[in-house]
Coordinates of C-alpha atoms in Angstrom, one line a residue:
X10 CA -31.4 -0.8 1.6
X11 CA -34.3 -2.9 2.6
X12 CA -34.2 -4.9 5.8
X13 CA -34.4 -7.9 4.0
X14 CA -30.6 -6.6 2.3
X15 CA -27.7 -7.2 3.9
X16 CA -24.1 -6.0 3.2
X17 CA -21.9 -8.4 1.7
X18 CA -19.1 -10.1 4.4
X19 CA -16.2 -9.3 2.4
X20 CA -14.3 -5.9 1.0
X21 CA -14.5 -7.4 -1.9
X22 CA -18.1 -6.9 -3.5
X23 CA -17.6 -7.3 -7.5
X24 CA -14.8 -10.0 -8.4
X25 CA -13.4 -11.3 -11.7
X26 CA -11.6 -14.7 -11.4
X27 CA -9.8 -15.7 -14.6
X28 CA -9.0 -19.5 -14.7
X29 CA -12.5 -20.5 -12.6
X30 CA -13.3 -23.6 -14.7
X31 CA -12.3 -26.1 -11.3
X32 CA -10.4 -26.6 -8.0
X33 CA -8.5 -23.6 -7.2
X34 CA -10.4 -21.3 -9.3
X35 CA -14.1 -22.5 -8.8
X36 CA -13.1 -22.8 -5.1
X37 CA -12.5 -18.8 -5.5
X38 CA -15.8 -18.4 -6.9
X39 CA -17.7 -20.2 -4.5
X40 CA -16.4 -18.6 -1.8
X41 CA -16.8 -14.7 -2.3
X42 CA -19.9 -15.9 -3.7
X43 CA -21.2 -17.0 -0.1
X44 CA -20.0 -14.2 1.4
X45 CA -22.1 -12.0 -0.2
X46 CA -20.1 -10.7 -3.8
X47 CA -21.2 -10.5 -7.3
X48 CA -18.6 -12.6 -9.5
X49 CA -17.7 -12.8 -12.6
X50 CA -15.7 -16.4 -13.0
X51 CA -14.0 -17.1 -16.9
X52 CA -13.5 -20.8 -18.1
X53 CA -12.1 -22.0 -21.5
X54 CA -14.4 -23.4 -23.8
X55 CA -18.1 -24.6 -23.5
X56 CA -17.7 -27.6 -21.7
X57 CA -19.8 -28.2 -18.2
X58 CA -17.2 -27.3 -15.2
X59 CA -17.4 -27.7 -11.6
X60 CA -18.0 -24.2 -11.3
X61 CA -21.3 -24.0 -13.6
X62 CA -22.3 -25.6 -10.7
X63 CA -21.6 -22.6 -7.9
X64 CA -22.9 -20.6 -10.2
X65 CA -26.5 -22.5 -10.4
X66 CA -26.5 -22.8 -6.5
X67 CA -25.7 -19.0 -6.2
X68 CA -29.1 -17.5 -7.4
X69 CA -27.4 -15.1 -9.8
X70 CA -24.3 -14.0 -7.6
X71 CA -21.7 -15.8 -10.2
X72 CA -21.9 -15.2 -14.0
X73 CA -19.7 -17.1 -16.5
X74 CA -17.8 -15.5 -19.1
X75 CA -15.7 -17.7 -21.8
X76 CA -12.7 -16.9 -22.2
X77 CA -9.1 -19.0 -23.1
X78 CA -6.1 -16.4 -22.2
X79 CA -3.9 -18.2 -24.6
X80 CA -5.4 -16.4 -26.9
X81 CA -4.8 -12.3 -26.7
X82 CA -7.7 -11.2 -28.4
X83 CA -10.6 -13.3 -25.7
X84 CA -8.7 -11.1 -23.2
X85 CA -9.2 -8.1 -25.1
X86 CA -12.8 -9.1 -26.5
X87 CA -13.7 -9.8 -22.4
X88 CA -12.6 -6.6 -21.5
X89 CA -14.7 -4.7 -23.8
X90 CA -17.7 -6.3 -22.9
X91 CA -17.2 -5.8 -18.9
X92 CA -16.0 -2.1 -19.9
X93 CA -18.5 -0.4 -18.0
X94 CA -18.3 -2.0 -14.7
X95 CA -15.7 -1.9 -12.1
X96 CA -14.4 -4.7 -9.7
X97 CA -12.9 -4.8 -6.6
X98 CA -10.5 -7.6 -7.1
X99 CA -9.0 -9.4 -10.0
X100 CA -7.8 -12.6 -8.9
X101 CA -5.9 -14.4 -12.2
X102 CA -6.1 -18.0 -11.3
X103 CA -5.1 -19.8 -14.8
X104 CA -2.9 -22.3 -15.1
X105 CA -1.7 -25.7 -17.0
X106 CA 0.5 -28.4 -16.2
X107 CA 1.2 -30.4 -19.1
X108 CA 4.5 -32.2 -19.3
X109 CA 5.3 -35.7 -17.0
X110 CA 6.5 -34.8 -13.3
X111 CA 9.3 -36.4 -13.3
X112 CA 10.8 -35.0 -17.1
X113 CA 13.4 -32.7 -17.8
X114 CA 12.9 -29.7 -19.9
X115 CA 15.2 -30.7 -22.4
X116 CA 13.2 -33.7 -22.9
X117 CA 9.9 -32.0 -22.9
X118 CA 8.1 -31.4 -26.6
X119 CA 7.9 -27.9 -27.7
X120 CA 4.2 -27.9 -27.7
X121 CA 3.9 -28.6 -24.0
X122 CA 6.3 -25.9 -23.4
X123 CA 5.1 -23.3 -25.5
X124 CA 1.4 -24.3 -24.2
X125 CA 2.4 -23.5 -20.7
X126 CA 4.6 -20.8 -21.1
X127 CA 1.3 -18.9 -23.2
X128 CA -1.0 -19.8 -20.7
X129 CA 0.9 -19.6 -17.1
X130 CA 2.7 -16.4 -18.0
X131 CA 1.8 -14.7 -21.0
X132 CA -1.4 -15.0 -20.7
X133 CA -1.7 -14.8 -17.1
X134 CA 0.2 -11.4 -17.7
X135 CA -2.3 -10.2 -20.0
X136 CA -5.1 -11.1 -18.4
X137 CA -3.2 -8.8 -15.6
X138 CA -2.5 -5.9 -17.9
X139 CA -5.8 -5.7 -19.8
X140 CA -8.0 -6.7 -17.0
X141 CA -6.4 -4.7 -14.6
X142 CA -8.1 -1.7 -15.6
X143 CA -11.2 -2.5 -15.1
X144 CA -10.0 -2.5 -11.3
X145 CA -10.9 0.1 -8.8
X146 CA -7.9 2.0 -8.5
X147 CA -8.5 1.6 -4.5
X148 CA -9.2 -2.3 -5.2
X149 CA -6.4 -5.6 -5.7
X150 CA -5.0 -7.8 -8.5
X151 CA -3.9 -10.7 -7.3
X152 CA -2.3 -13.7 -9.0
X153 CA -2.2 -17.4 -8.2
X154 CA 1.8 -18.0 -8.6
X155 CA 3.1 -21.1 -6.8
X156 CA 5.8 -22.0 -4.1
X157 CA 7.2 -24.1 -7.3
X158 CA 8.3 -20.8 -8.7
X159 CA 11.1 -20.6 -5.8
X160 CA 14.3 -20.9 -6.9
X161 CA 15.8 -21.1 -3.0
X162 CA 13.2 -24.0 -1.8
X163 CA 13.6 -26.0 -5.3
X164 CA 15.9 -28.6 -3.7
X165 CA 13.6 -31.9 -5.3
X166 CA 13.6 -30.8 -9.2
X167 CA 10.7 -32.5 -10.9
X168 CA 8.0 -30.0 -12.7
X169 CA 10.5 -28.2 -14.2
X170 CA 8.7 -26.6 -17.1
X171 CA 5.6 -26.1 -14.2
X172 CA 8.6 -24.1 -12.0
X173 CA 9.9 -22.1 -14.4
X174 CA 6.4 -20.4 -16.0
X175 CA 6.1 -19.8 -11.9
X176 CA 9.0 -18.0 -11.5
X177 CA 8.8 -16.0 -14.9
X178 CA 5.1 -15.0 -13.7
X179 CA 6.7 -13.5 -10.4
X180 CA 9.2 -11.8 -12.6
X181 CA 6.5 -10.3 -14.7
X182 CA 4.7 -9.2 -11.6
X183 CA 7.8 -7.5 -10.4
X184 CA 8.1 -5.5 -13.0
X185 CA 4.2 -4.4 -13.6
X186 CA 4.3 -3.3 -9.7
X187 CA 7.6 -1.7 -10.9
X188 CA 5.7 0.0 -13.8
X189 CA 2.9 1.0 -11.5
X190 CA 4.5 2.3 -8.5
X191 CA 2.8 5.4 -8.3
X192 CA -0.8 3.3 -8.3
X193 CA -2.5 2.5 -5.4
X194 CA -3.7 -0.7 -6.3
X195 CA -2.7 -3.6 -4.0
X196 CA -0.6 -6.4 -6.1
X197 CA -0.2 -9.7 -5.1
X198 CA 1.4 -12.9 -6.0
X199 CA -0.2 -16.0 -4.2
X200 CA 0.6 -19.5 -3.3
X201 CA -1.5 -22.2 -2.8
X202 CA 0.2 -24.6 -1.4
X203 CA -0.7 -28.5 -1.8
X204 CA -3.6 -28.9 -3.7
X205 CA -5.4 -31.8 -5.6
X206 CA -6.8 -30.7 -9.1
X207 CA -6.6 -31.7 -12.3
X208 CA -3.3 -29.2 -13.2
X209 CA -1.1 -30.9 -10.4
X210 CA -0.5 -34.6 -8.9
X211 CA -2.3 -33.9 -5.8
X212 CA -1.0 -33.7 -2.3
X213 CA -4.0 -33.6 -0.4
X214 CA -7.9 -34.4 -0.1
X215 CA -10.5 -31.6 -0.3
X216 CA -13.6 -31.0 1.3
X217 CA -16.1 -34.2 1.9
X218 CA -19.8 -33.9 2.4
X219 CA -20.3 -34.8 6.2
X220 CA -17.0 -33.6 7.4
X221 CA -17.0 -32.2 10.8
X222 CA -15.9 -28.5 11.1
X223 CA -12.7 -29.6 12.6
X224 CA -11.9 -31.8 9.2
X225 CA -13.0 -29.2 7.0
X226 CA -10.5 -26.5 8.5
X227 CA -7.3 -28.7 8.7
X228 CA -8.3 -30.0 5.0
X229 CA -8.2 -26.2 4.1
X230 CA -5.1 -25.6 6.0
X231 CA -3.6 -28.6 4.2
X232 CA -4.2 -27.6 0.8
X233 CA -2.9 -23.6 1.9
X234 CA 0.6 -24.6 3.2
X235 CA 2.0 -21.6 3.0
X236 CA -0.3 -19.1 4.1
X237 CA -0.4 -16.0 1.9
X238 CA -3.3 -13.5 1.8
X239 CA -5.4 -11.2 0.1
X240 CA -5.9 -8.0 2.0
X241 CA -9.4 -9.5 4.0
X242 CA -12.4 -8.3 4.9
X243 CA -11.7 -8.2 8.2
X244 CA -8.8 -6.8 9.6
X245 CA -6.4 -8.6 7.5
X246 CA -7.8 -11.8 7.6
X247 CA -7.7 -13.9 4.6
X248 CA -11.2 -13.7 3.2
X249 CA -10.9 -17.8 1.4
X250 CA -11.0 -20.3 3.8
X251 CA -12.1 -23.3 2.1
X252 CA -11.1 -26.8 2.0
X253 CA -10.7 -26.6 -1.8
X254 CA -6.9 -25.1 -1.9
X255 CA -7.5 -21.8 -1.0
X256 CA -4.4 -19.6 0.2
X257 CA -3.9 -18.0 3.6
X258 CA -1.5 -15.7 4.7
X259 CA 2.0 -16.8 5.1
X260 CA 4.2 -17.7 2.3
X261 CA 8.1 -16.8 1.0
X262 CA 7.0 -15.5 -2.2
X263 CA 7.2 -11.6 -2.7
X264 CA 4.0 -9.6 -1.8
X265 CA 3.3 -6.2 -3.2
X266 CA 1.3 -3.5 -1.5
X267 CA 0.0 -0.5 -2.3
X268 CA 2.3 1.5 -5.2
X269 CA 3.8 -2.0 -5.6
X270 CA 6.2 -1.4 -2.7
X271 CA 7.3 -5.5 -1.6
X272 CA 6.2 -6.5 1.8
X273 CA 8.3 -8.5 4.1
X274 CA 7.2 -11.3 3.7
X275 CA 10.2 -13.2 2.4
X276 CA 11.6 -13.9 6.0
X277 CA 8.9 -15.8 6.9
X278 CA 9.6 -19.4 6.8
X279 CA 7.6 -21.8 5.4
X280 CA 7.5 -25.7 6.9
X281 CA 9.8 -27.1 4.7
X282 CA 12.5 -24.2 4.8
X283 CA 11.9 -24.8 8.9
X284 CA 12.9 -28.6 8.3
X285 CA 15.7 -27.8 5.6
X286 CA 17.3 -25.8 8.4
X287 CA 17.4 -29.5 10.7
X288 CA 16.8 -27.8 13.8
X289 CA 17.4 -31.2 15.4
X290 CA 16.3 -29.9 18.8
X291 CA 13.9 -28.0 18.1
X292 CA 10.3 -28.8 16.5
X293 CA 7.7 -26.7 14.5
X294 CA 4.1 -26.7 16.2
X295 CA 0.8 -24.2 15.5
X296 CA 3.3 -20.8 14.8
X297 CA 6.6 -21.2 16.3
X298 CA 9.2 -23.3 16.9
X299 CA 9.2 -25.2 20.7
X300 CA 12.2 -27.2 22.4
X301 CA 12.7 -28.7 26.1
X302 CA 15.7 -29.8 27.5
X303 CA 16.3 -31.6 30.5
X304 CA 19.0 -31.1 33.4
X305 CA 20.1 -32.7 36.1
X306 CA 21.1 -31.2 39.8
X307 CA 19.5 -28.3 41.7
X308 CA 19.6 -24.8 40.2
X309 CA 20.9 -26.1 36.7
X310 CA 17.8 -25.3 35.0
X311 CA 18.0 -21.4 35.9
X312 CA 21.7 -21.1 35.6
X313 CA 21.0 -22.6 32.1
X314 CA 18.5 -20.0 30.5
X315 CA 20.9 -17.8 32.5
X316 CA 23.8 -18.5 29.7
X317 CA 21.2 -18.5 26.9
X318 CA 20.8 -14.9 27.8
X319 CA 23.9 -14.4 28.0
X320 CA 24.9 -15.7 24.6
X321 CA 21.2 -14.8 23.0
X322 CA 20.2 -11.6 24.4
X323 CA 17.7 -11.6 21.4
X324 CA 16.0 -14.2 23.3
X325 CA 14.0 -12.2 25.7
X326 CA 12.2 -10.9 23.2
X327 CA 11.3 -13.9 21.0
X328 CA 11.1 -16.8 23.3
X329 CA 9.4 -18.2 26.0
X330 CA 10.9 -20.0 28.4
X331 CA 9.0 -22.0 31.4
X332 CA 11.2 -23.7 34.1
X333 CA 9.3 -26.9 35.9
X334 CA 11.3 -29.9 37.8
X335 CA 14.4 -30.3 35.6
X336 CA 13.1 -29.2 32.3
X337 CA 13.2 -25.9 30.7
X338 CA 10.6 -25.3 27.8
X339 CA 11.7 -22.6 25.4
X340 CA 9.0 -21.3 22.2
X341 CA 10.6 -19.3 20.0
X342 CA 9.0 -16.8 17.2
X343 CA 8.6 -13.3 16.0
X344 CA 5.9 -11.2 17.1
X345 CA 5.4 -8.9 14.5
X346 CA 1.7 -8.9 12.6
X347 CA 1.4 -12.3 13.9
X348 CA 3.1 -14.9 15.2
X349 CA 5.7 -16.6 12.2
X350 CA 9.7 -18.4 12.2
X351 CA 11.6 -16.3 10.8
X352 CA 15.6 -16.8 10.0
X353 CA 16.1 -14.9 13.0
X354 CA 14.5 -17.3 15.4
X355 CA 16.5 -20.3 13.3
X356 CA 19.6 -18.5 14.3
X357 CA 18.1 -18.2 18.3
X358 CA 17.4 -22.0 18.3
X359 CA 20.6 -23.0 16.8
X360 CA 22.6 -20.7 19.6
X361 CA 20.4 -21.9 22.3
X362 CA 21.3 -26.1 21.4
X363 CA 24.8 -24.9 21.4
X364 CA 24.4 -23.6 24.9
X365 CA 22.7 -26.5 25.8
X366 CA 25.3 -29.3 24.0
X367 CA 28.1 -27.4 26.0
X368 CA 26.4 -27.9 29.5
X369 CA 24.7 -31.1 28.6
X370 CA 21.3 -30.6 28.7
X371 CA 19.2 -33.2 27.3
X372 CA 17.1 -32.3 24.2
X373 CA 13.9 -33.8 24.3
X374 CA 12.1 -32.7 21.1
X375 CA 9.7 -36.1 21.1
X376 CA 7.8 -34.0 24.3
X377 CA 6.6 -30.9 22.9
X378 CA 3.3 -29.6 22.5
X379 CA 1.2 -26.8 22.3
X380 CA -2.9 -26.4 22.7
X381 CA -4.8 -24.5 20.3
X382 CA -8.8 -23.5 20.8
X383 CA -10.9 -23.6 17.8
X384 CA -14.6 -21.9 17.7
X385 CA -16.6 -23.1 14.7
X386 CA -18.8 -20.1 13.5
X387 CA -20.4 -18.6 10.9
X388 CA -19.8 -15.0 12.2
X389 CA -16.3 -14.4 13.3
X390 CA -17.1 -10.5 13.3
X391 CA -19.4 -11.1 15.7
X392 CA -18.1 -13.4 18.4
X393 CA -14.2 -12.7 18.1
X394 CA -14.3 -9.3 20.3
X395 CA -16.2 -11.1 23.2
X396 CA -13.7 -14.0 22.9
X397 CA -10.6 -11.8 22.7
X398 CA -12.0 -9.2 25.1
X399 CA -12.5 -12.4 28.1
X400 CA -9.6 -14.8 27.5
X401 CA -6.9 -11.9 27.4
X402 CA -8.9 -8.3 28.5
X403 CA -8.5 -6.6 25.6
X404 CA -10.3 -6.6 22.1
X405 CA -7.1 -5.4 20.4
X406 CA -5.5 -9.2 21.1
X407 CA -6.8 -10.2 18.0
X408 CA -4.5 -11.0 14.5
X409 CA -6.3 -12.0 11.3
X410 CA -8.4 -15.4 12.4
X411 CA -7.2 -16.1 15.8
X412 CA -6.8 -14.4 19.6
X413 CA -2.9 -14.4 20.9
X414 CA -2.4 -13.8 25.0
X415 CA 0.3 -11.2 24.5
X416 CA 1.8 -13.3 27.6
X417 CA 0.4 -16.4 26.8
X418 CA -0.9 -16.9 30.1
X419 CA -3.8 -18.9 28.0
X420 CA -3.8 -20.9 24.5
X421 CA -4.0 -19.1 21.5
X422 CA -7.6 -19.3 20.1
X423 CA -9.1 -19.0 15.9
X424 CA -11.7 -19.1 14.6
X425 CA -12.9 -21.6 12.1
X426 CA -15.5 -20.4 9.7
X427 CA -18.4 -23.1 9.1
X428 CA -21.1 -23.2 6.6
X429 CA -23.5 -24.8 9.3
X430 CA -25.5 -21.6 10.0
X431 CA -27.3 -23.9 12.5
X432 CA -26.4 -25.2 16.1
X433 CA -23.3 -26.9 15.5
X434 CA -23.0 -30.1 17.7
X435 CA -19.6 -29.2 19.1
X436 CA -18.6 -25.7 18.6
X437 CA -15.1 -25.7 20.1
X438 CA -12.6 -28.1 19.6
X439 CA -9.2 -28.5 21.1
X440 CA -5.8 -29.0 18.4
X441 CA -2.8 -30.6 20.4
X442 CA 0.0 -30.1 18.2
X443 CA 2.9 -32.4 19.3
X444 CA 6.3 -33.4 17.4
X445 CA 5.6 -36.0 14.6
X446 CA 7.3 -38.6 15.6
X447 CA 5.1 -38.5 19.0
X448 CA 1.9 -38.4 17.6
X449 CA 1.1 -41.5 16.4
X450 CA 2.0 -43.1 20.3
X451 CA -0.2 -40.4 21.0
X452 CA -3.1 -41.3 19.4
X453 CA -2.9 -45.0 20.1
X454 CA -2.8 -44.3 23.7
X455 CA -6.0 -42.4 23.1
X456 CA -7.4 -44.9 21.1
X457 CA -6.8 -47.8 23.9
X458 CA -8.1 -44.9 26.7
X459 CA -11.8 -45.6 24.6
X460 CA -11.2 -43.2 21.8
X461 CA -12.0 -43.5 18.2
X462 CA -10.2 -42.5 15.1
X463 CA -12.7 -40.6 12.8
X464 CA -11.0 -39.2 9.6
X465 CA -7.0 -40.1 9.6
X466 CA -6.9 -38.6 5.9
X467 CA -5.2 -35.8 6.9
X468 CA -2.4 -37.4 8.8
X469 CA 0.3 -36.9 9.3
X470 CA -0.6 -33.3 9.4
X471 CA -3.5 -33.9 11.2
X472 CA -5.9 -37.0 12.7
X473 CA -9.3 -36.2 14.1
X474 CA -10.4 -38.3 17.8
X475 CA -13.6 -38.4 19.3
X476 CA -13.8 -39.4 23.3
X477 CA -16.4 -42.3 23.9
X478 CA -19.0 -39.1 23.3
X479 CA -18.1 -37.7 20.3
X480 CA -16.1 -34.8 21.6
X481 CA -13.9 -34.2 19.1
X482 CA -9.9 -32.9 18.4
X483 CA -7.3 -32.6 16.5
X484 CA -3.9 -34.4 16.6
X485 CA -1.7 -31.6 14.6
X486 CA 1.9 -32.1 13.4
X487 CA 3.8 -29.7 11.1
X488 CA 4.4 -32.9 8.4
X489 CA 2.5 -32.7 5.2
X490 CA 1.9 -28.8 5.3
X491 CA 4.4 -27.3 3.2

């Protein structure tokens, strides 16, 4: 290796993405791309796509192959002609939506169903079978599925064709990890979340040129809602973070490991499972789930979180609680490779307002709020052992992208990767996460205290203010995320 080389910034160095033509796919592309891997992206036909474009910006990192997965023998006819190399990741991205949003499958034509069902499942599943074995047997396959294919969180209808070639694909996937137990591959089935492409109605903007770093990062968390992961390139952190509907790591559909053995991933709840549960006390923020009550007279505060204990001794263990002149604040979430809501912490919350309705403490869900940090950098590897080592004394405080205080003596920190390799105007940035219906009272008081509104697009999950300086942060709400 010359000194000019470098290694590539991802586990990951040879990738083949079926389905790259545009949004989700190309977004793939241009990713792994930056960070240093040689991939091989597939579109259908020989039309110009958005990711012919990567690939001329990449300087030979991306080739395009042709291929349309609807039809069995392009997948077969692509996997002779890449039969001498080996990839560390498949990553089937393909996918149609034909029929109207709002029609029924009975009223759908044949053609749009048969169209999708070829090209969302069988296809995908070929692509999966055939393409699959060009895969190191140490390396992943991973598919792009959708929170649509959930039977349990399908409480709208609409898409109903869209929904069901979701949830056969996960059924499909089931059974190859079954078939392949003894493999040890890594499987996975991904979610995107919201995204706006051309296969979906749209649920949120991507990228703009000129976006500061703290716009580009909530975009990107916008259009990943759910949060579901590849196994990243460094310690477990998701290796796509783009503004272009890229997934991240948490997510209620099933995720496979090595031998295809299911994860638990499935009690990890999901902002709209969090709001199905009307938690009327209680409000999501950056990871868990935060409430204050108030009470009235001396010593009614402790003897309070004395009968939560005593009702909840689970509580100790996944809450927080912070006593200050008549309030008690209580966080609630589970600690385990992470910080998530599970149905375990639902159950906490909905014991605690129980105690609290019975000795009339005052919810006050409209005050919550929680401080995240935010480092923009082009080299997390580099900077996030010095960050976690002096905010909390230890390197090992670190979980995928951000730093946790295992006693939260500080506020969590992450770190946002930019593709400014330059000096960055304003490197950290501050996200206040507050209940939604406070923020926008919030923001106006701001805004008369000489602030500035610079990009509301993301609201109501999140608004970006600058002080009468430019200094820059986030108003965060759980609305609009998934």
């Amino acid at each position: 290796m010359t000194g000019a080389q470098r290694p590539p910034a991802t586990t990951h160095p040879a990738v083949l993405v079926v389905g790259a033509s545009r949004g989700l796919g190309a977004a793939v592309v241009e990713e792994y791309a930056g960070r240093g891997a040689q991939v091989v992206a597939t579109v259908r036909g020989d039309a110009p796509t958005p990711v012919q474009e990567v690939a001329d910006r990449a300087g030979g990192a991306v080739e395009i192959e042709h291929v349309d997965i609807s039809r069995p023998g392009e997948i077969s006819d692509l996997a002779r002609r890449l039969g001498g190399r080996r990839f560390d990741l498949l990553f089937v991205v393909a996918g149609i939506q034909l029929a109207a949003a709002d029609a029924s499958a009975a009223s759908s034509s044949d053609a749009d169903f048969t169209a999708m069902m070829i090209t969302n499942v069988l296809g995908a599943i070929r692509a999966v079978e055939e393409l699959g074995e060009l895969v190191d047997p140490a390396g992943t396959i991973a598919v792009m599925s959708s929170g649509q294919g959930s039977i349990t969180n399908n409480t709208t209808g609409g898409f109903e064709i869209y929904r069901a070639t979701k949830a056969a694909l996960n059924q499909l996937m089931r059974s190859y990890a079954a078939r392949r137990a003894g493999e040890a591959r890594t499987l996975l089935l991904m979610a995107p979340g919201w995204v706006k492409h051309r296969t979906g109605r749209g649920g949120c903007a991507v990228d703009r040129p000129g976006q500061h770093p703290a716009a580009r990062r909530h975009r990107g968390r916008l259009a990943r809602a759910h949060r579901t992961a590849l196994p990243g390139p460094e310690r477990g952190h998701p290796p796509l973070v783009t503004g272009a509907g890229v997934p991240s790591r948490r997510d209620g559909l099933p995720r496979f490991g090595p031998g295809g053995v299911e994860q638990s991933a499935m009690d990890r709840l999901g902002n709209q499972r969090i709001a199905d549960a009307r938690l009327t006390d209680w409000r999501k923020l950056a990871q868990g789930l935060a409430a204050r009550f108030v009470l009235d007279g001396p010593g009614a505060a402790p003897a309070f979180v004395s009968e939560i204990h005593a009702v909840a001794e689970d509580v100790v263990a996944h809450a927080d609680v912070r006593l200050a002149r008549g309030v008690v604040d209580i966080a609630l979430c589970t600690r385990v490779d992470g910080r998530w809501v599970t149905d375990r912490d639902v159950e906490l919350a909905r014991a605690i307002s129980a105690v609290a309705a019975a000795r009339g403490a005052r919810p006050a869900p409209a005050e919550v709020t929680q401080l995240e940090l935010a480092l923009d950098t082009v080299r997390e590897e580099a900077v996030a052992p010095f960050w976690a080592a002096l905010l909390t004394g230890s390197t090992d405080n670190r979980v995928y992208d951000s730093v946790f205080d295992p006693t939260d003596r500080i506020p969590s920190a992450w770190f946002q990767r930019t593709d400014l390799p330059g000096p960055v105007p304003q490197r950290w940035h501050f996200d206040l996460w507050l209940a939604p219906e406070a923020a926008a009272g919030r923001i106006a008081a701001a805004v008369a205290a000489g602030g500035t509104v610079v990009d509301d697009a993301g609201a109501p999950a999140f608004t970006v203010l600058a002080d009468a300086d430019g200094n820059r942060v986030c108003v965060c709400t759980s609305l609009g995320r998934g």
